[in-house]
Amino acid sequence: MDTQTAPGRFGRYGGRYVPETLVPALQELELAYAEARKDPAFDEQVAQVLREYVGRETPLTPARRLTALWGGAEVWLKREDLAHTGAHKINNTIGQVLLARRMGKKRIIAETGAGQHGVATATACALFGIPCEVYMGALDVERQALNVFRMKALGATVHAVESGSRTLKDAMNEAMRVWVAQVEDTYYVIGSAAGPHPYPTIVRDFQSIIGKEVRTQSIVSFGRLPDAIIACIGGGSNAIGILHPFIGDTGVRLVGVEAGGHGLDSGQHGASLTLGTEGVLHGSRSLVLQDEHGQIIEAHSISAGLDYPGVGPELAHLAKQGRLEVRTATDDEALAAFYQVSRTEGILPALESSHAFARAADLARELGKGKHLVINCSGRGDKDVATIAARGMPAAIRLEGA
Amino acid sequence: MSGEIADAFSRAKARGEGVLVAYAMAGDPDLARSVDVFAACVEGGADILEIGVAFSDPIADGPVIQAASERALKAGSTLRRVLDEVVPAVRERCPHTPLVVMTYVNVVMALGEERYAKLARERGISGTILPDLPPEESLSIRAAFDREGLELIPLCAPTTSPKRAEGIARDARGFVYCVSVAGVTGMRSQLPANLSERLGLVRNVSPVPVVAGFGISSAEQARVVGAHADGVVVGSAIVRAAQADGPDAARQVCADIKQGLRR
Ligand SMILES: Cc1ncc(COP(=O)(O)O)c(C=O)c1O
């Protein structure tokens, strides 16, 4: 089963809703990408960098204490937190920056929320010697000071975006505006499986390495495919990356976890698959958080990487078809999961990934013993420790089943 | 098709003038006072009014119009309220000026493209510009607009190839909006040197008039560009003037630009 119905379309979703100035650049990118895919040397180049530099493949780790704690399915963790720079975002930036170089682009721009994509882009640019400018919401610049420093240390220029909600969506607006003005020699590295065609396809393809590895690793580790895979969803790149290779395996349940923020009825969340309606944001038609007048509603999440009022079009399509099960976890649930995973497995998960862990406990019990559950640990929590510490360490951390 | 836009171009031509399409933001600083700005633009000589409807995420706009969108949204501006409260009032005060709406595709989709087309025509709108709707995505909206006689005005960019520009021009309704600079809306001190060539190319194949916009803010720029186009669009300069000094300042900007458009 392939979700792509027409170039750039996933059922009703996707497309290319951008200013005319950008259309020729997107067509050029689509063509360059199609050619690169046909060239085995390009694939090999990407694979080599992922192997030698990023440290792929990342392990599939048995989580024995979580398995015992939750008392259900056997829990396995896909360790994207062990990839260089500490998150899955690097898989995509290596691919896209190599593509940009192949296209002869002189300069890279990117938007970032948590800063992981910004760091990953700055890293790839440093590695290949290309100037890099990163646009980041001013609120996220405050929340993710460590990543701002990392980007600067890597030689990137970080622009704090003051408009709108001062978060990821505004950073993306600004990056698109800058791109419109410098489209001739600038490559825009989009960080999630969102944006105008061909980005959702390109990002999904580069991130699918996660799911491809899980396929082989699960066969080697426990002799069959997992019964369920769970991942958090911001724009959706780590989710589509681990889930896409399993879409045709109907025995594998695919589960996504969105930011429940202060709760679904609080109006402050990032649950665009759960509560969004069809709309156009950042160049593609998908499910978005908007009011009845078509104005985008500001998302909220404790985790900067999930604080986005839209979602990639392919996930919207999979959710509407019922292939993707969508759940949510609140800020507080994610925080609780952060401590639980830290203390039971010795892994500090990113706040984004903590959302997946929060719902994985329920899912593990739902699946029951003898089943296998894979959780995408999309990144490490080092970048979040200031945010988490600011809340104060809870007096008692529940280590029994949550 | 509605002839109001075509008539406005013919009238200006007969007077030996290029057309001024004046953009302002509906609802900035509030709904009622934005009506005064639109009326002032017509008093200053605007031939067509472009009524901006705010969107929360205006990716084609520079800082001046972005800020105006934020003010309009704070003042409670919505597409529905602009159609119900601003457009009829402008229509009453400027009965002979064609009105064109400029907003983003999501705003129209939220109301429903069919419903929007019908309401817009009923209230006296002649055309609509959607800067994030390239031709590939515009089929269904254009069909809905055509059924109501509402003209979907396409945009052409500096990066558009000659072949693609021909296709855009051939299918155009109302007029072709040639974006003069690769960039977002906003004033520029310099316009690209090859702008006249590109305008000529589009004009050669277009069945409808061709205007240039983005970055034009002075009579001199209007004169230079106006020599190669049927008219110009002025937005940020009007929005900024109106915000700083009210309707009179917007009237003055339009009058200045209009000077530059005399042939
Ligand atoms: C570690 C981590 N996981 C997940 C996300 C969410 O993005 P996506 O849904 O594109 O994977 C981010 C985004 O910054 C992230 O840093």
XYZ file of C-alpha atoms and ligand atoms in Angstrom:
681
model
C 0.000 0.000 0.000
C 1.413 3.325 -1.069
C -0.118 6.469 0.322
C 1.004 8.679 -2.519
C -1.939 9.174 -4.891
C -0.491 11.779 -7.264
C 2.798 13.611 -7.247
C 2.736 15.497 -3.979
C -0.687 14.233 -2.905
C -1.611 11.874 -0.115
C -5.304 11.387 -0.707
C -6.814 14.857 -0.283
C -3.743 16.185 1.449
C -0.424 17.632 0.352
C 0.059 19.826 -2.696
C 1.981 23.004 -3.178
C 0.273 26.148 -1.907
C 3.039 28.716 -2.139
C 3.747 32.081 -3.755
C 4.397 31.756 -7.487
C 8.002 32.900 -6.895
C 8.696 29.571 -5.158
C 6.972 27.244 -7.600
C 9.888 27.040 -10.055
C 12.284 26.330 -7.149
C 10.053 23.532 -5.887
C 9.859 22.088 -9.384
C 13.636 22.282 -9.651
C 13.959 20.535 -6.290
C 11.491 17.836 -7.294
C 13.501 17.132 -10.436
C 16.893 17.243 -8.726
C 15.631 14.873 -6.040
C 14.206 12.419 -8.600
C 17.569 12.406 -10.395
C 19.517 11.970 -7.175
C 17.347 8.973 -6.270
C 18.156 7.359 -9.567
C 21.873 7.792 -8.962
C 23.239 4.920 -6.827
C 26.266 7.078 -6.004
C 24.014 9.540 -4.166
C 22.387 6.803 -2.085
C 25.803 5.419 -1.254
C 27.105 8.852 -0.305
C 24.173 9.429 2.072
C 24.521 5.920 3.494
C 28.241 6.392 4.049
C 27.845 9.647 5.954
C 25.058 8.124 8.052
C 27.308 5.187 8.879
C 30.624 6.920 9.465
C 29.468 10.213 10.923
C 25.954 9.897 12.308
C 26.643 6.512 13.839
C 23.913 4.508 12.145
C 22.489 2.097 12.573
C 21.089 3.197 15.896
C 20.373 0.336 18.316
C 17.050 -1.308 18.993
C 17.363 -1.649 22.756
C 15.313 -3.988 24.946
C 13.733 -1.986 27.770
C 13.575 -4.755 30.352
C 12.717 -2.671 33.391
C 9.994 -0.730 31.582
C 8.611 -4.044 30.339
C 8.475 -5.314 33.914
C 7.102 -2.023 35.230
C 4.315 -1.745 32.698
C 3.510 -5.443 32.866
C 2.372 -5.849 29.288
C 4.057 -6.205 25.932
C 7.807 -6.555 25.640
C 9.137 -3.006 25.155
C 11.898 -2.112 22.707
C 13.369 1.321 22.090
C 14.580 2.622 18.750
C 17.469 4.777 19.900
C 17.446 7.869 17.677
C 18.741 9.672 20.771
C 22.064 7.965 20.058
C 22.368 9.442 16.565
C 24.916 12.248 16.282
C 23.459 15.552 17.575
C 20.994 13.588 19.686
C 17.883 13.199 17.567
C 16.483 11.721 14.376
C 16.599 15.138 12.695
C 20.148 14.508 11.450
C 18.998 11.717 9.073
C 17.114 14.284 7.043
C 19.593 17.145 7.173
C 22.475 14.997 5.930
C 20.325 13.940 2.967
C 19.017 17.387 2.169
C 22.322 19.203 2.575
C 23.976 16.670 0.247
C 21.135 17.293 -2.182
C 21.633 21.054 -1.878
C 25.322 20.624 -2.615
C 24.525 18.487 -5.635
C 22.220 21.273 -6.837
C 25.034 23.822 -6.455
C 23.224 25.914 -3.816
C 25.367 28.459 -2.002
C 23.503 28.874 1.239
C 21.222 26.908 3.544
C 18.304 28.213 5.558
C 16.189 26.265 8.029
C 13.481 26.745 10.636
C 13.593 25.075 13.999
C 11.341 24.502 16.986
C 13.151 22.544 19.678
C 16.392 23.457 17.991
C 17.209 19.831 17.169
C 16.582 20.398 13.479
C 18.537 23.639 13.641
C 21.464 21.885 15.299
C 21.273 19.026 12.797
C 21.224 21.472 9.874
C 24.076 23.530 11.322
C 26.014 20.296 11.819
C 25.553 19.112 8.241
C 26.462 22.590 6.981
C 29.633 22.617 9.085
C 30.529 19.167 7.807
C 30.170 20.195 4.184
C 31.296 23.817 4.539
C 28.087 25.627 3.579
C 26.834 28.847 5.269
C 23.731 28.281 7.403
C 20.999 30.570 8.748
C 18.424 29.263 11.167
C 15.063 30.897 11.956
C 13.678 30.171 15.399
C 10.707 31.594 17.299
C 11.852 34.014 20.003
C 10.014 31.978 22.653
C 11.864 28.849 21.562
C 15.159 30.758 21.612
C 14.463 31.254 25.325
C 13.251 27.708 25.968
C 16.078 26.022 24.093
C 19.087 28.134 25.017
C 21.429 25.157 24.921
C 20.557 24.375 21.316
C 20.884 28.028 20.340
C 24.423 27.940 21.693
C 25.150 24.701 19.830
C 23.966 26.160 16.524
C 26.096 29.259 17.001
C 29.110 27.190 18.024
C 28.659 25.213 14.798
C 28.896 28.457 12.844
C 25.222 29.020 12.038
C 23.478 32.366 12.378
C 20.330 32.142 14.503
C 17.521 34.632 13.828
C 14.950 35.060 16.597
C 11.497 35.494 15.031
C 9.293 37.897 16.982
C 6.062 37.656 14.993
C 2.889 35.759 15.928
C 3.213 33.139 18.654
C 7.039 33.360 18.482
C 7.259 29.598 18.013
C 7.790 27.032 15.249
C 4.999 28.112 12.890
C 6.289 31.682 12.872
C 9.847 30.492 12.303
C 8.559 28.562 9.294
C 6.666 31.614 7.964
C 9.833 33.657 8.250
C 12.043 31.032 6.603
C 9.591 30.878 3.690
C 9.654 34.676 3.341
C 13.432 34.708 3.345
C 13.464 31.889 0.818
C 11.104 33.805 -1.506
C 13.628 36.644 -1.523
C 16.726 34.491 -2.096
C 15.376 31.533 -3.928
C 17.961 31.533 -6.724
C 20.944 30.373 -4.696
C 19.431 29.311 -1.372
C 18.279 25.859 -0.310
C 15.576 25.645 2.357
C 15.992 22.531 4.536
C 12.547 21.816 6.008
C 12.803 19.806 9.218
C 9.581 17.858 9.321
C 7.529 15.870 6.840
C 5.441 18.981 6.194
C 5.560 21.956 3.837
C 4.928 22.111 0.090
C 5.577 19.216 -2.286
C 8.196 17.687 -2.595
C 9.287 18.221 1.038
C 6.901 15.755 2.725
C 8.181 13.053 0.389
C 11.866 13.970 0.674
C 11.818 14.163 4.470
C 9.851 10.914 4.731
C 12.300 9.124 2.444
C 15.359 10.276 4.408
C 13.705 9.448 7.747
C 12.488 6.023 6.572
C 15.933 4.721 7.439
C 14.583 4.481 11.012
C 11.784 2.080 10.105
C 13.911 0.109 7.665
C 16.420 -0.556 10.413
C 13.647 -1.535 12.819
C 12.383 -4.117 10.311
C 15.704 -5.938 10.201
C 16.551 -5.380 13.838
C 13.237 -6.711 15.105
C 13.614 -9.880 13.052
C 17.132 -10.335 14.442
C 16.199 -9.395 18.035
C 12.892 -11.155 18.516
C 12.310 -13.069 15.332
C 9.388 -11.141 13.920
C 7.939 -7.725 13.184
C 6.673 -5.719 16.155
C 2.976 -5.853 17.017
C 2.871 -2.101 17.451
C 5.088 0.924 16.923
C 4.536 4.230 18.685
C 6.061 7.643 17.976
C 5.380 11.241 18.912
C 4.022 13.629 16.295
C 4.970 17.263 15.885
C 5.155 17.832 12.159
C 5.561 14.088 11.972
C 9.037 13.306 10.650
C 10.144 10.787 13.275
C 6.722 9.154 13.128
C 6.536 8.812 9.347
C 10.201 7.741 9.374
C 9.681 4.784 11.658
C 6.133 3.951 10.509
C 6.308 4.277 6.738
C 8.156 1.002 6.045
C 5.356 -0.811 7.950
C 2.303 0.715 6.272
C 1.738 -2.412 4.218
C 2.130 -4.734 7.227
C -1.435 -4.754 8.459
C -0.449 -6.842 11.497
C 1.620 -3.964 12.834
C -0.346 -1.307 14.703
C 0.908 2.194 13.961
C 0.344 4.697 16.749
C 1.109 8.428 16.894
C 1.048 10.621 19.994
C 0.300 14.320 19.736
C 0.859 17.066 22.276
C -2.141 17.272 24.596
C -0.642 20.376 26.234
C -2.850 21.508 29.117
C -5.556 19.093 27.959
C -7.671 18.726 24.812
C -10.502 20.854 26.174
C -8.162 23.606 27.409
C -7.665 24.960 23.901
C -3.929 24.814 24.589
C -2.411 21.832 22.831
C -0.797 20.737 19.578
C -3.238 17.997 18.604
C -3.831 18.779 14.945
C -4.695 15.200 13.904
C -7.087 14.803 16.822
C -8.807 18.184 16.765
C -7.644 19.876 13.568
C -9.703 20.559 10.473
C -8.725 20.574 6.826
C -6.773 23.639 5.827
C -3.677 25.018 4.160
C -0.657 25.956 6.227
C 2.951 26.362 5.105
C 2.322 25.197 1.598
C 0.364 22.027 2.091
C -3.202 20.988 2.638
C -3.516 18.977 5.791
C -5.188 18.997 9.184
C -4.533 22.214 11.079
C -5.652 23.925 14.246
C -7.730 26.866 13.078
C -10.800 28.844 14.037
C -14.004 28.953 11.961
C -12.586 31.900 9.993
C -9.508 30.046 8.822
C -7.096 31.772 11.210
C -4.446 29.433 12.545
C -4.674 28.845 16.283
C -1.439 28.951 18.231
C -0.430 25.530 19.461
C 0.878 24.819 22.909
C 3.166 22.132 24.221
C 5.744 21.950 26.962
C 7.883 20.487 24.215
C 9.006 23.013 21.616
C 9.229 20.330 18.915
C 5.522 19.462 19.226
C 4.330 23.054 19.470
C 3.011 23.202 15.906
C -0.596 23.716 14.740
C -0.205 21.560 11.624
C 0.956 18.078 10.682
C 2.497 16.449 7.619
C -0.023 15.540 4.892
C 0.868 11.855 4.721
C 0.114 11.334 8.416
C -3.160 13.226 8.017
C -4.069 10.836 5.215
C -3.046 7.732 7.186
C -5.037 8.966 10.199
C -8.166 9.641 8.112
C -7.868 6.179 6.577
C -7.631 4.696 10.045
C -4.226 3.143 9.401
C -2.622 5.457 11.955
C -4.069 5.415 15.476
C -3.796 8.831 17.047
C -3.552 9.504 20.766
C -2.447 12.437 22.886
C -0.381 12.975 26.023
C -0.528 16.113 28.174
C 2.432 18.164 29.343
C 2.165 16.613 32.796
C 1.974 13.077 31.438
C 5.043 13.708 29.295
C 6.926 15.052 32.313
C 5.985 12.015 34.393
C 7.102 9.740 31.569
C 10.387 11.633 31.317
C 11.252 10.774 34.924
C 9.946 7.239 34.653
C 12.079 6.420 31.624
C 15.108 8.197 33.077
C 14.958 6.169 36.297
C 14.022 2.790 34.902
C 16.207 2.702 31.797
C 18.923 5.279 32.426
C 17.833 7.186 29.359
C 16.802 10.866 29.469
C 14.316 11.052 26.608
C 13.530 14.320 24.814
C 10.259 15.898 25.969
C 8.906 15.158 22.482
C 9.748 11.467 22.821
C 8.367 11.505 26.374
C 4.920 11.983 24.855
C 5.334 8.666 23.024
C 6.520 7.010 26.252
C 3.525 8.398 28.157
C 1.066 6.588 25.884
C 3.320 3.550 25.390
C 2.577 2.436 28.964
C -1.144 2.125 28.125
C -0.424 0.528 24.793
C 1.934 -2.057 26.293
C -0.793 -3.145 28.708
C -3.396 -3.118 25.969
C -1.242 -5.375 23.803
C -0.485 -7.699 26.691
C 2.256 -10.186 27.365
C 3.960 -11.961 24.503
C 3.555 -8.986 22.148
C 6.300 -6.643 21.037
C 6.087 -2.865 21.210
C 8.668 -0.556 19.643
C 8.872 3.048 20.893
C 10.653 5.623 18.805
C 12.959 7.401 21.217
C 13.273 10.280 18.751
C 15.821 12.250 20.731
C 17.604 12.800 23.996
C 16.401 15.120 26.722
C 19.581 17.083 27.430
C 18.191 20.082 25.552
C 15.112 20.038 27.807
C 16.690 19.789 31.243
C 16.390 23.528 31.949
C 12.655 23.493 31.089
C 12.113 20.391 33.201
C 14.222 21.571 36.132
C 12.347 24.883 36.181
C 9.220 22.944 37.132
C 10.968 21.544 40.179
C 11.667 17.881 40.723
C 8.500 16.158 41.966
C 8.730 14.912 45.552
C 7.612 11.439 44.567
C 8.227 9.912 41.173
C 5.886 7.081 40.406
C 7.803 4.008 39.431
C 4.907 1.630 39.584
C 2.753 1.406 36.455
C 1.586 4.943 35.676
C -17.478 37.728 -17.174
C -17.790 40.824 -15.129
C -16.665 43.834 -17.094
C -15.987 46.142 -14.168
C -12.253 45.538 -14.073
C -11.913 45.745 -17.852
C -13.921 49.004 -17.811
C -11.630 50.548 -15.222
C -8.623 49.819 -17.460
C -10.397 51.232 -20.536
C -11.382 54.408 -18.724
C -7.829 55.009 -17.486
C -6.425 54.320 -20.934
C -8.855 56.773 -22.511
C -7.574 59.396 -20.070
C -4.002 58.550 -20.990
C -3.184 57.075 -17.584
C -1.918 53.861 -16.139
C -4.198 52.180 -13.600
C -3.507 52.445 -9.877
C -4.546 49.395 -7.906
C -4.506 50.522 -4.273
C -4.152 47.946 -1.507
C -5.163 48.525 2.088
C -5.953 46.184 4.951
C -9.610 45.801 5.857
C -9.977 46.175 9.600
C -6.832 48.238 10.132
C -7.064 50.060 12.508
C -10.668 48.847 12.767
C -13.418 47.906 10.332
C -15.103 51.316 10.143
C -11.937 53.372 9.844
C -10.528 51.113 7.147
C -13.533 52.103 5.013
C -12.305 55.713 5.270
C -8.873 54.608 4.045
C -10.336 52.843 0.999
C -12.506 55.850 0.165
C -9.506 58.164 0.543
C -7.512 56.034 -1.898
C -10.234 56.500 -4.509
C -10.314 60.249 -3.825
C -6.560 60.223 -4.378
C -7.082 58.605 -7.791
C -7.065 54.837 -7.240
C -8.824 53.063 -10.120
C -9.202 49.650 -8.462
C -9.270 48.855 -4.744
C -7.595 45.796 -3.380
C -9.175 44.877 -0.087
C -6.741 42.958 2.096
C -8.313 40.347 4.366
C -6.000 39.415 7.209
C -4.542 35.937 7.665
C -2.618 34.810 10.728
C 0.277 33.392 8.676
C 0.850 35.669 5.679
C 3.909 34.081 4.054
C 3.882 36.364 1.004
C 3.911 39.564 3.045
C 6.680 41.729 4.422
C 6.729 43.429 7.844
C 4.372 46.349 7.017
C 1.473 44.173 5.867
C 2.208 41.483 8.461
C 1.808 44.101 11.177
C -1.388 45.391 9.545
C -2.769 41.816 9.538
C -2.093 41.499 13.234
C -3.870 44.803 13.928
C -6.836 43.802 11.772
C -7.172 40.419 13.485
C -7.064 42.122 16.882
C -9.824 44.454 15.674
C -11.969 41.394 14.896
C -11.606 41.377 11.137
C -12.718 38.164 9.408
C -13.539 37.441 5.770
C -17.221 37.244 6.666
C -17.199 40.587 8.459
C -15.230 42.245 5.661
C -17.829 41.049 3.146
C -20.732 42.069 5.374
C -19.472 45.314 6.872
C -16.535 46.749 4.910
C -17.335 45.895 1.297
C -20.922 47.289 1.206
C -19.741 50.510 2.870
C -16.870 50.943 0.419
C -19.207 50.111 -2.444
C -21.578 52.825 -1.320
C -18.894 55.467 -1.089
C -17.056 54.424 -4.267
C -19.788 53.007 -6.546
C -17.675 53.081 -9.711
C -14.497 51.476 -8.413
C -14.005 47.746 -8.966
C -13.180 45.913 -5.742
C -10.775 43.019 -5.541
C -10.159 40.908 -2.431
C -6.654 39.795 -1.543
C -6.273 37.096 1.060
C -4.817 33.624 1.554
C -6.308 30.379 0.329
C -7.009 29.026 3.828
C -9.267 31.956 4.627
C -11.372 31.302 1.514
C -11.391 27.537 2.105
C -12.665 28.041 5.655
C -15.699 29.936 4.356
C -16.061 27.492 1.457
C -14.992 28.402 -2.055
C -18.522 28.234 -3.529
C -20.032 30.150 -0.670
C -17.290 32.753 -0.823
C -17.707 33.248 -4.568
C -21.429 33.744 -4.201
C -21.215 36.115 -1.241
C -18.378 38.114 -2.781
C -20.336 38.680 -5.997
C -23.478 39.584 -4.099
C -21.573 42.216 -2.135
C -19.986 43.657 -5.268
C -16.519 42.108 -5.410
C -15.151 41.715 -8.955
C -12.061 39.620 -8.407
C -9.832 37.854 -5.924
C -6.082 37.468 -5.509
C -4.730 34.506 -3.543
C -0.930 34.794 -3.375
C -0.450 31.220 -2.127
C -2.548 29.583 -4.815
C -0.414 28.763 -7.867
C -2.192 27.628 -11.065
C -1.622 23.922 -10.333
C -3.773 24.148 -7.211
C -6.356 26.579 -8.505
C -8.622 24.433 -10.724
C -11.509 23.911 -8.363
C -11.465 27.426 -6.932
C -11.335 28.929 -10.385
C -14.264 26.808 -11.547
C -16.272 27.954 -8.527
C -15.342 31.581 -9.190
C -16.113 31.309 -12.915
C -19.600 30.039 -12.122
C -20.265 33.218 -10.141
C -18.410 35.549 -12.487
C -15.792 36.317 -9.856
C -12.367 36.737 -11.450
C -9.401 34.803 -10.042
C -6.475 37.108 -10.725
C -3.227 35.155 -11.161
C 0.285 36.144 -10.179
C 3.437 35.896 -12.208
C 6.894 36.101 -10.595
C 10.422 37.054 -11.658
C 11.334 33.388 -11.307
C 8.504 32.235 -13.579
C 9.855 30.886 -16.867
C 8.628 32.525 -20.095
C 6.723 29.373 -21.011
C 5.011 29.150 -17.653
C 4.282 32.891 -17.722
C 2.533 32.443 -21.066
C 0.351 29.706 -19.604
C -0.533 31.846 -16.587
C -1.347 34.867 -18.770
C -3.445 32.892 -21.231
C -5.694 31.579 -18.469
C -5.883 34.872 -16.604
C -9.070 36.556 -15.460
C -9.326 40.275 -14.646
C -5.684 41.173 -14.933
C -2.288 39.537 -14.493
C -0.450 40.609 -11.361
C 3.255 40.585 -12.159
C 5.311 40.477 -8.996
C 8.173 42.859 -9.701
C 10.715 41.476 -7.246
C 11.544 38.014 -5.963
C 10.499 38.636 -2.411
C 7.639 39.499 -0.137
C 5.520 42.655 -0.207
C 7.223 45.817 0.946
C 8.845 48.941 -0.370
C 12.097 48.749 -2.309
C 14.436 51.495 -3.388
C 15.449 49.526 -6.484
C 13.441 47.470 -8.913
C 15.074 44.803 -11.085
C 16.573 46.004 -14.352
C 14.917 43.344 -16.514
C 11.402 44.065 -15.223
C 10.336 45.826 -18.428
C 11.274 42.815 -20.561
C 9.255 40.453 -18.428
C 6.258 42.751 -18.401
C 6.489 42.968 -22.196
C 6.563 39.210 -22.526
C 3.474 38.708 -20.371
C 1.651 41.565 -22.040
C 2.266 40.059 -25.469
C 0.310 36.916 -24.672
C -2.180 38.129 -22.090
C -5.810 38.642 -23.097
C -6.260 40.865 -20.037
C -4.303 43.884 -18.734
C -1.016 43.425 -16.902
C -0.045 45.257 -13.729
C 3.177 45.266 -11.746
C 3.315 45.225 -7.972
C 5.491 44.593 -4.881
C 8.011 47.228 -3.958
C 6.460 50.215 -5.718
C 6.127 53.255 -3.478
C 7.040 56.407 -5.422
C 5.734 58.381 -8.401
C 9.053 57.868 -10.146
C 8.910 54.078 -9.757
C 5.299 54.150 -10.970
C 6.353 56.174 -14.008
C 9.176 53.782 -14.936
C 7.141 50.614 -14.392
C 3.938 52.124 -15.741
C 5.615 52.602 -19.115
C 5.745 48.817 -19.520
C 2.516 47.792 -17.812
C -1.161 48.736 -17.811
C -0.865 49.758 -14.207
C 0.756 49.297 -10.827
C -0.249 47.937 -7.435
C 0.760 49.905 -4.370
C 0.307 48.317 -0.954
C 2.864 48.747 1.802
C 3.333 52.473 1.108
C -0.419 53.059 1.536
C -0.730 50.805 4.584
C 2.195 52.515 6.264
C 0.928 56.015 5.476
C -2.577 55.198 6.707
C -1.228 53.704 9.905
C 1.028 56.665 10.622
C -1.222 59.569 9.570
C -4.667 58.241 8.667
C -6.779 58.398 5.479
C -5.413 61.763 4.315
C -1.933 60.322 4.092
C -3.220 57.349 2.075
C -4.999 59.782 -0.269
C -1.730 61.685 -0.745
C 0.262 58.519 -1.562
C -2.323 57.590 -4.208
C -2.315 61.096 -5.681
C 1.511 61.042 -5.918
C 1.609 57.644 -7.577
C -1.133 58.689 -9.954
C 1.065 61.617 -11.054
C 3.685 59.100 -12.088
C 1.112 57.152 -14.107
C 0.140 60.061 -16.402
C 1.367 59.350 -19.881
C 13.640 14.803 19.586
C 12.486 15.254 18.750
N 11.469 14.407 18.554
C 10.393 14.776 17.829
C 10.281 16.032 17.281
C 9.027 16.389 16.568
O 9.179 16.536 15.206
P 8.672 15.440 14.181
O 7.237 15.204 14.478
O 8.922 16.065 12.873
O 9.488 14.228 14.388
C 11.341 16.947 17.440
C 11.280 18.287 16.841
O 12.022 19.170 17.079
C 12.463 16.536 18.203
O 13.497 17.379 18.412
